[in-house]
Short mmCIF file of C-alpha atoms (C1' of nucleotides) in Angstrom, two decimals:
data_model
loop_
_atom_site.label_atom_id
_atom_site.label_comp_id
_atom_site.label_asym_id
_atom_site.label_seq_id
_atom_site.Cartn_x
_atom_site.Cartn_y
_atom_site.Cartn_z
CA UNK X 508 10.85 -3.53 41.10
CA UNK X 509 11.78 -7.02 39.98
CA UNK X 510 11.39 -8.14 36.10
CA UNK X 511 7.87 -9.72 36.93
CA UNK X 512 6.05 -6.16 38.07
CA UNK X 513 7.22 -4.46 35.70
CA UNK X 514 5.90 -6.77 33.13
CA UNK X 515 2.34 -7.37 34.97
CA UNK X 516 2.10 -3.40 35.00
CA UNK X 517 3.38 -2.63 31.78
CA UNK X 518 1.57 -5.97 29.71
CA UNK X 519 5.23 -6.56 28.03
CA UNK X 520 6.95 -9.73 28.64
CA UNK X 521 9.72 -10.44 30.62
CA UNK X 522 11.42 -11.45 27.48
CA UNK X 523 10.97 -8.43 25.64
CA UNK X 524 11.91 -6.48 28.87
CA UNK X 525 15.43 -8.61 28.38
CA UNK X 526 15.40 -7.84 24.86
CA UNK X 527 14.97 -3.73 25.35
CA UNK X 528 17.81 -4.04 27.97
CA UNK X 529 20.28 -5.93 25.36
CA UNK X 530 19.14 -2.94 22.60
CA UNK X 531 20.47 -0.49 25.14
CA UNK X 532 16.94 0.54 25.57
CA UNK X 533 16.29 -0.10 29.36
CA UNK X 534 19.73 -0.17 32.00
CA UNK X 535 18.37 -1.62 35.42
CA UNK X 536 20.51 -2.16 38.10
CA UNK X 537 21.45 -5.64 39.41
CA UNK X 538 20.52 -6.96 42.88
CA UNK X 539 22.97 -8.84 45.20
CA UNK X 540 21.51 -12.06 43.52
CA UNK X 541 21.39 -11.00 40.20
CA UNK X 542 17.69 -10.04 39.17
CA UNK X 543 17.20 -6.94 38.12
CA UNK X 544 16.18 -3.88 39.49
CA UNK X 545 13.93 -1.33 38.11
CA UNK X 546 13.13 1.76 39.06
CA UNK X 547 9.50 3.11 39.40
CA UNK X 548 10.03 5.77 36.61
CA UNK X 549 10.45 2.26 33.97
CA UNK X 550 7.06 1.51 34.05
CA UNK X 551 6.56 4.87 32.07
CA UNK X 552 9.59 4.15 29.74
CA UNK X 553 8.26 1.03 28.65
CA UNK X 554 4.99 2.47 27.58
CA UNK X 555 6.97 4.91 25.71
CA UNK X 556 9.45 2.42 24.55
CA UNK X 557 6.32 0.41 23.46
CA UNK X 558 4.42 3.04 21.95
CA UNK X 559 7.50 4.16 19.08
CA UNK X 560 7.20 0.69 18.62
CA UNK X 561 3.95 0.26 17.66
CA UNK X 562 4.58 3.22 15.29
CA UNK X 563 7.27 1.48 13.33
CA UNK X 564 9.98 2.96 14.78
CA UNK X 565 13.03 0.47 14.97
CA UNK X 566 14.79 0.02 18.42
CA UNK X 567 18.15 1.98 16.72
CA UNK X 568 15.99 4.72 16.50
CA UNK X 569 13.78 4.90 19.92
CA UNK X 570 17.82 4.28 21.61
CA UNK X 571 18.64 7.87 19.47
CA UNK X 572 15.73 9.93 20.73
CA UNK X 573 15.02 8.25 24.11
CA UNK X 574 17.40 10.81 25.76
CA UNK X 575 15.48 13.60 24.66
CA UNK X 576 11.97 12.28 25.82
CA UNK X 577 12.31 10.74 29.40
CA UNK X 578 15.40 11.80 31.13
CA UNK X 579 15.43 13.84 34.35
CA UNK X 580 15.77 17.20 33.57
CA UNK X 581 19.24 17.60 35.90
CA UNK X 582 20.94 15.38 32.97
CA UNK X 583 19.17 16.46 29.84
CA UNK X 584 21.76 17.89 28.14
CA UNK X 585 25.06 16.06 28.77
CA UNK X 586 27.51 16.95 26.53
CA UNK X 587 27.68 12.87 24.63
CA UNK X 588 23.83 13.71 23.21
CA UNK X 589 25.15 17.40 22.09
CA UNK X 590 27.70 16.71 19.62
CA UNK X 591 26.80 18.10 15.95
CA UNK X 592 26.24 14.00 15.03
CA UNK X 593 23.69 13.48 17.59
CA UNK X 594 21.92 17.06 16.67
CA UNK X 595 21.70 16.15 13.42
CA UNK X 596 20.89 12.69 13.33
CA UNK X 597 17.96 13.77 15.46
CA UNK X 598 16.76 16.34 13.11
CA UNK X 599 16.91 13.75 10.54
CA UNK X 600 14.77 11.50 12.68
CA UNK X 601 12.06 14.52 13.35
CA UNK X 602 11.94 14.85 9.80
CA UNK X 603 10.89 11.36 9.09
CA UNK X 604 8.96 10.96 12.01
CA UNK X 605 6.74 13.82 10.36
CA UNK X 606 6.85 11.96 7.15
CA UNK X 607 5.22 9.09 8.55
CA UNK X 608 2.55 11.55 10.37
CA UNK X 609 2.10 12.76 6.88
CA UNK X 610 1.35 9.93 5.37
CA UNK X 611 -0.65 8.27 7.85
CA UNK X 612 -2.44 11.44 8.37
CA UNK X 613 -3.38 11.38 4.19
CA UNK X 614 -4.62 8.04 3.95
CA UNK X 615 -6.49 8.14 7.43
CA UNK X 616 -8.57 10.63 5.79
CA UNK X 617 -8.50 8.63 2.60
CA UNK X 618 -10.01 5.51 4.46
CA UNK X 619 -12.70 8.09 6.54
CA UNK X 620 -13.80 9.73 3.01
CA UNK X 621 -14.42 6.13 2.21
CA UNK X 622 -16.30 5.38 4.93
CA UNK X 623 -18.38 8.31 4.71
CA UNK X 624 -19.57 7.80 0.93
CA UNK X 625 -20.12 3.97 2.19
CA UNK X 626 -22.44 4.60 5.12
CA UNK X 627 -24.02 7.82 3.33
CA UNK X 628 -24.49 5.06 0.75
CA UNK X 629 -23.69 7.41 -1.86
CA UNK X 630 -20.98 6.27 -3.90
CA UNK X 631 -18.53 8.76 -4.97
CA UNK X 632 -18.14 7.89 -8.62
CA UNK X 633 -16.96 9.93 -10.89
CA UNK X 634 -19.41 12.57 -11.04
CA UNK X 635 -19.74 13.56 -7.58
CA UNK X 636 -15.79 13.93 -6.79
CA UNK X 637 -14.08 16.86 -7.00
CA UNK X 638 -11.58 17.13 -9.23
CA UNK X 639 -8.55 17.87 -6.84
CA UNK X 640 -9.42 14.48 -4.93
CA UNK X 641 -6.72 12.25 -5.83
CA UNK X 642 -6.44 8.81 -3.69
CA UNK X 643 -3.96 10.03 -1.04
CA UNK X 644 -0.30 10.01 -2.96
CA UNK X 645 1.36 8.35 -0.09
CA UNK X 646 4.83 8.73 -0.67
CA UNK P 1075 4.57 -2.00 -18.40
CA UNK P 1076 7.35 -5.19 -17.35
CA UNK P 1077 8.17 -5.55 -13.75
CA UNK P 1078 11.59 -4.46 -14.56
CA UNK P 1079 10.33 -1.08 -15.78
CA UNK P 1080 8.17 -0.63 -12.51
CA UNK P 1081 11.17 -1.24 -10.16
CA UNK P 1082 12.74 1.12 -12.08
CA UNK P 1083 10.13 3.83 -11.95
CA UNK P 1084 9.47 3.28 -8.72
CA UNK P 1085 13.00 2.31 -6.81
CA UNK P 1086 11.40 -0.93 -5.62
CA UNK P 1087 12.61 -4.27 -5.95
CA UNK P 1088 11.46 -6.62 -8.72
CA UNK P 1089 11.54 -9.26 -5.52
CA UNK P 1090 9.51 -7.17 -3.85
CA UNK P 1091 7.11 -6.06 -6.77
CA UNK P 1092 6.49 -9.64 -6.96
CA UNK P 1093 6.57 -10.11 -3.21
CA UNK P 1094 3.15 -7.35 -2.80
CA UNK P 1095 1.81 -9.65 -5.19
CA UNK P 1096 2.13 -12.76 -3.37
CA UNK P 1097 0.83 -10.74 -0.68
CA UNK P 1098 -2.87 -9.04 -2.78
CA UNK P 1099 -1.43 -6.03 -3.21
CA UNK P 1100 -0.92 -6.07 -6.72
CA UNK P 1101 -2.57 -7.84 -9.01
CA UNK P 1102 -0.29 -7.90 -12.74
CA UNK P 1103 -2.40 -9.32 -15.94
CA UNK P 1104 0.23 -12.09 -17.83
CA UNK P 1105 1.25 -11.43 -21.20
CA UNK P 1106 1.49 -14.53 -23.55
CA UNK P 1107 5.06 -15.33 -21.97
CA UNK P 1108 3.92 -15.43 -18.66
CA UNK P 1109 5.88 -11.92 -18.17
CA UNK P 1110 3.87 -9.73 -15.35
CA UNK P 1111 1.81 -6.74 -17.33
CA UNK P 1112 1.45 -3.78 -15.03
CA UNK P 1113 -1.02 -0.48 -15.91
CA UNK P 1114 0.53 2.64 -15.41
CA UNK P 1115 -1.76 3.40 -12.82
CA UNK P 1116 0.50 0.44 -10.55
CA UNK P 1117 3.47 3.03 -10.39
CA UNK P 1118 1.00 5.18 -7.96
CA UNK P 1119 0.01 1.88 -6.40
CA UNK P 1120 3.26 0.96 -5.57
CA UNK P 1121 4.26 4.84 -4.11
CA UNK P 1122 0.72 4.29 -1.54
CA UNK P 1123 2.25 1.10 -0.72
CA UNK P 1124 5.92 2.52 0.20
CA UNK P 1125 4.78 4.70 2.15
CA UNK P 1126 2.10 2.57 4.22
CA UNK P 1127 4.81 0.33 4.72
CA UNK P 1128 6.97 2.67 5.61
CA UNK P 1129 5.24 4.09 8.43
CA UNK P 1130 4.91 0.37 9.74
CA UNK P 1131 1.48 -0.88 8.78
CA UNK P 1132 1.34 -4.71 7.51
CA UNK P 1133 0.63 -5.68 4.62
CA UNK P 1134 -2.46 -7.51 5.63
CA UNK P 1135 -3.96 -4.41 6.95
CA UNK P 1136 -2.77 -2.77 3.81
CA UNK P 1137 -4.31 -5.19 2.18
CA UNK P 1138 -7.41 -3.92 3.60
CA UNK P 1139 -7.59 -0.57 3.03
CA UNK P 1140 -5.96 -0.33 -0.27
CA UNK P 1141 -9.32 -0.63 -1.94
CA UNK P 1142 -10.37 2.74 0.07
CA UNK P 1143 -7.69 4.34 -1.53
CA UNK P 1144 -7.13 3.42 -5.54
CA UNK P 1145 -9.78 2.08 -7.11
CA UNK P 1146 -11.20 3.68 -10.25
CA UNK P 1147 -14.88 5.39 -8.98
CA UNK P 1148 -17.09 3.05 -10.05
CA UNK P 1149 -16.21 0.29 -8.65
CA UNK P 1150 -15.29 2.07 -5.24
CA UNK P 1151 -18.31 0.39 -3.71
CA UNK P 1152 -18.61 -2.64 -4.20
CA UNK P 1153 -21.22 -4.90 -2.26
CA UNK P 1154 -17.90 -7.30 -1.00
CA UNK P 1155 -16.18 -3.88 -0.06
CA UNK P 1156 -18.87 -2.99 2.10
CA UNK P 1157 -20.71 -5.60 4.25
CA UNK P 1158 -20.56 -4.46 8.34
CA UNK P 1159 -17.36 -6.97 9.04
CA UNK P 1160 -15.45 -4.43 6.37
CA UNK P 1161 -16.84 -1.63 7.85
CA UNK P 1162 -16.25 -2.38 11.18
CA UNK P 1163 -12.60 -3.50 10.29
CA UNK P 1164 -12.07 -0.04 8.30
CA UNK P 1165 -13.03 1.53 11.35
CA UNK P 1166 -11.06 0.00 13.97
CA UNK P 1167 -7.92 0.69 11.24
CA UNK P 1168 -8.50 4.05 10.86
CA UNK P 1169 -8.41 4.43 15.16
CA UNK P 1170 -5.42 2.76 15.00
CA UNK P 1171 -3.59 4.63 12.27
CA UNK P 1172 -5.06 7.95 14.55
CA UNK P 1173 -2.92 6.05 17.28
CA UNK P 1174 0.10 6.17 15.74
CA UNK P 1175 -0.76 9.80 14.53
CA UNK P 1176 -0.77 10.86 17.76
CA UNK P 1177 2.01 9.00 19.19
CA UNK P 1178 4.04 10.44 16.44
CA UNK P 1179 3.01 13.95 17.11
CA UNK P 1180 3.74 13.25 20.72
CA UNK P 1181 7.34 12.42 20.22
CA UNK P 1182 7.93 14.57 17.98
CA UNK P 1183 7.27 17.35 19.22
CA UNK P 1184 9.14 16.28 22.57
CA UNK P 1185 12.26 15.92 20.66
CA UNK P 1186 11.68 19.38 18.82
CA UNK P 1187 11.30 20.53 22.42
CA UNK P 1188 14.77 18.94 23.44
CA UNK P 1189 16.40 20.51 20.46
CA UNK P 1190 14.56 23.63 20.89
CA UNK P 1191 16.53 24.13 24.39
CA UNK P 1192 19.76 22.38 23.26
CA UNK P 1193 20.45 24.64 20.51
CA UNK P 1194 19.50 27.81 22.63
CA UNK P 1195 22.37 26.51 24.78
CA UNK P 1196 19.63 26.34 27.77
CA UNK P 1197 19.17 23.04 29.56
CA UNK P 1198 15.55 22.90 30.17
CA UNK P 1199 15.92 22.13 33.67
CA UNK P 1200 13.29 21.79 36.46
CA UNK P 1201 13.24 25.53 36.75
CA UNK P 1202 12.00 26.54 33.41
CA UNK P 1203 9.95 23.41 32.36
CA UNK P 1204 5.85 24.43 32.83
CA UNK P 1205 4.30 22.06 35.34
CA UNK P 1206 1.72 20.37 32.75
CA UNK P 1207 4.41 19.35 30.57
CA UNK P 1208 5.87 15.11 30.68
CA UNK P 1209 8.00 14.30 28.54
CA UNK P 1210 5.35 12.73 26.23
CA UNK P 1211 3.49 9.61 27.48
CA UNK P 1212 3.53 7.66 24.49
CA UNK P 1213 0.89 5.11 24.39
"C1'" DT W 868 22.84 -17.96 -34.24
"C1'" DC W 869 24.79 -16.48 -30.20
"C1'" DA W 870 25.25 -13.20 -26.26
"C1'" DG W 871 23.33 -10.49 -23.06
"C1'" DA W 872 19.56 -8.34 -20.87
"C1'" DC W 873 15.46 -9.37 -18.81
"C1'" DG W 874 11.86 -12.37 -17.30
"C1'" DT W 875 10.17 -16.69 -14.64
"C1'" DT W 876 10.04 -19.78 -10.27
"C1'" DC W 877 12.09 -21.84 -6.20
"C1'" DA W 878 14.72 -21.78 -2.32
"C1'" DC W 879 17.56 -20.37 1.14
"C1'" DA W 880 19.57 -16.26 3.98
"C1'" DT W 881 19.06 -12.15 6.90
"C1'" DC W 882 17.28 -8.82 10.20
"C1'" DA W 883 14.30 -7.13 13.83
"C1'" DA W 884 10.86 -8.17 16.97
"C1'" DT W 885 8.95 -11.89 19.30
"C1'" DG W 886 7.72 -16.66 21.13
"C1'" DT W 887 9.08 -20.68 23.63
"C1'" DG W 888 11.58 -24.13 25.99
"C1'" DA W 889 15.61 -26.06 28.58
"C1'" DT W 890 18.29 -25.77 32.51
"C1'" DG W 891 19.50 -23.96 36.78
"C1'" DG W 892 19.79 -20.55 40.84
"C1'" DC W 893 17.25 -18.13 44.55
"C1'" DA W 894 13.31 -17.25 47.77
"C1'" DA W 895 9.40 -18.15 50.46
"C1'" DC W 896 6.33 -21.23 52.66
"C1'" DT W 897 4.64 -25.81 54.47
"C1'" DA F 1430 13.70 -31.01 52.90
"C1'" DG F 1431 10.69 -30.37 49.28
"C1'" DT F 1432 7.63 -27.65 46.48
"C1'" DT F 1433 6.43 -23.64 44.12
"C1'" DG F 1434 7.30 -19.45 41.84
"C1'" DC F 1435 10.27 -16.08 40.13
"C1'" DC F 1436 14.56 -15.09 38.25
"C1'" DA F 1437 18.76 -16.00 35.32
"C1'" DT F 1438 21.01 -17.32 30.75
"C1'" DC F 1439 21.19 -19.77 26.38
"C1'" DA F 1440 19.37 -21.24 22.34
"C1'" DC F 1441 16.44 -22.29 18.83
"C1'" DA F 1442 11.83 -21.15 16.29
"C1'" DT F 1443 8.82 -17.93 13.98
"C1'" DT F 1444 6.97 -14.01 11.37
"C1'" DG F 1445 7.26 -10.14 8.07
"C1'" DA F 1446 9.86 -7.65 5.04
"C1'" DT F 1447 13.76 -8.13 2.45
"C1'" DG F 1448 18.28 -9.84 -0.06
"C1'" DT F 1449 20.44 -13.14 -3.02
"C1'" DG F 1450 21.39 -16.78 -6.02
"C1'" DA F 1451 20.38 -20.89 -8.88
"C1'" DA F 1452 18.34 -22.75 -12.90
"C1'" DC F 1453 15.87 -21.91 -16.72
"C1'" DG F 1454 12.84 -19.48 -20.46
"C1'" DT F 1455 12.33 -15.17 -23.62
"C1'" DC F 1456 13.47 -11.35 -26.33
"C1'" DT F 1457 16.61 -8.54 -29.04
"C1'" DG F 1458 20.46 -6.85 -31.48
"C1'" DA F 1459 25.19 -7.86 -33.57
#
DNA sequence: TCAGACGTTCACATCAATGTGATGGCAACT
DNA sequence: AGTTGCCATCACATTGATGTGAACGTCTGA
């Protein structure tokens, strides 16, 4: 698949496509003439790619943990993403991907309590909150 | 409390402190010297704001929720807080913050997988991977 | 009163993720 | 051959969140 399908299919740009390649995020092969090449199986690692994204995750990061989310299974665990370094970096990024679920998950609830005292149109003033509801400490 | 204190307490930035402002996040009185004035109540402020940031929000759509999550009671519903375009907008934020919830969740529990197997010292090849399970389709 | 710490604004720099345009090669079709 | 469309690289612009420094006012303690 040339750059073009895989950027109709996906809805990413042909420059970002580029851009993923040169952050070690995408590897296609090279045609006789120089376009690139990408296998079927890119369409999904793009949406993935795309998805960490969209979280806030930084391309440095998505390049640590792609190996562990879309590699065949033959070549999941080559020794260069086994080292101690890689294990624990990857802990580390676990952990703060859970921090951001955390907090996300706190002030979702936060905004839907809102909502709910809005559209109830009760307002939830002093009197009618309980006392352990705090505003969703983010951090 | 001076801005200088705040960064302090909080491990921000006076540039930045100044930058949320610029932005509606904050909202400092002035003292007589022009110096920024902050409540104590900003030091929480500032925390909900770290951490929205953090797990990549804007601060425009910050901006937007922020009064779901800190005002004092009796003001939390305000009529300009709650005309339908608000609502609405509050809405579609809180689907997409569920988004990233679940993309989160997704990837994080397929690297947890991958370092479930790679510290057991088995490869989770195509053998002993259960048929419903991809390696997380992220968006 | 002077120094030094802290505050102010303004402006320019950086970094990551993107947008956009210039310039040119390759491919397919008329 | 010429046109059209897709591809390539290169480069500069932009946006959001930051860093950094200049130039200047304010407070405070020796």
């Amino acid at each position: 698949m040339k750059i073009g399908e895989l950027s109709r299919r996906t809805g990413v740009p042909a420059r970002m496509l580029r851009y993923y390649e040169e952050q070690g995020l995408l590897s296609p092969e090279r045609a006789d003439n120089g376009y690139r090449a990408y296998p079927e199986s890119t369409v999904d690692r793009v949406r993935q790619i795309r998805g960490l994204l969209d979280c806030g995750l930084t391309t440095e990061i998505i390049r640590a943990i792609l190996p562990c989310l879309d590699q065949p299974e033959h070549i999941y665990l080559l020794p260069e993403n086994l080292n101690p370094r890689t294990l624990e970096l990857l802990h580390h990024e676990v952990a703060r991907i859970q921090q951001r679920i955390d907090c996300l998950t706190r002030n979702r609830d936060a905004v839907l309590e809102y909502l709910a005292a809005a559209q109830s149109g009760v307002a939830p003033c002093a009197g009618n909150r309980r006392s352990g509801e705090r505003p969703a400490p983010s951090s």
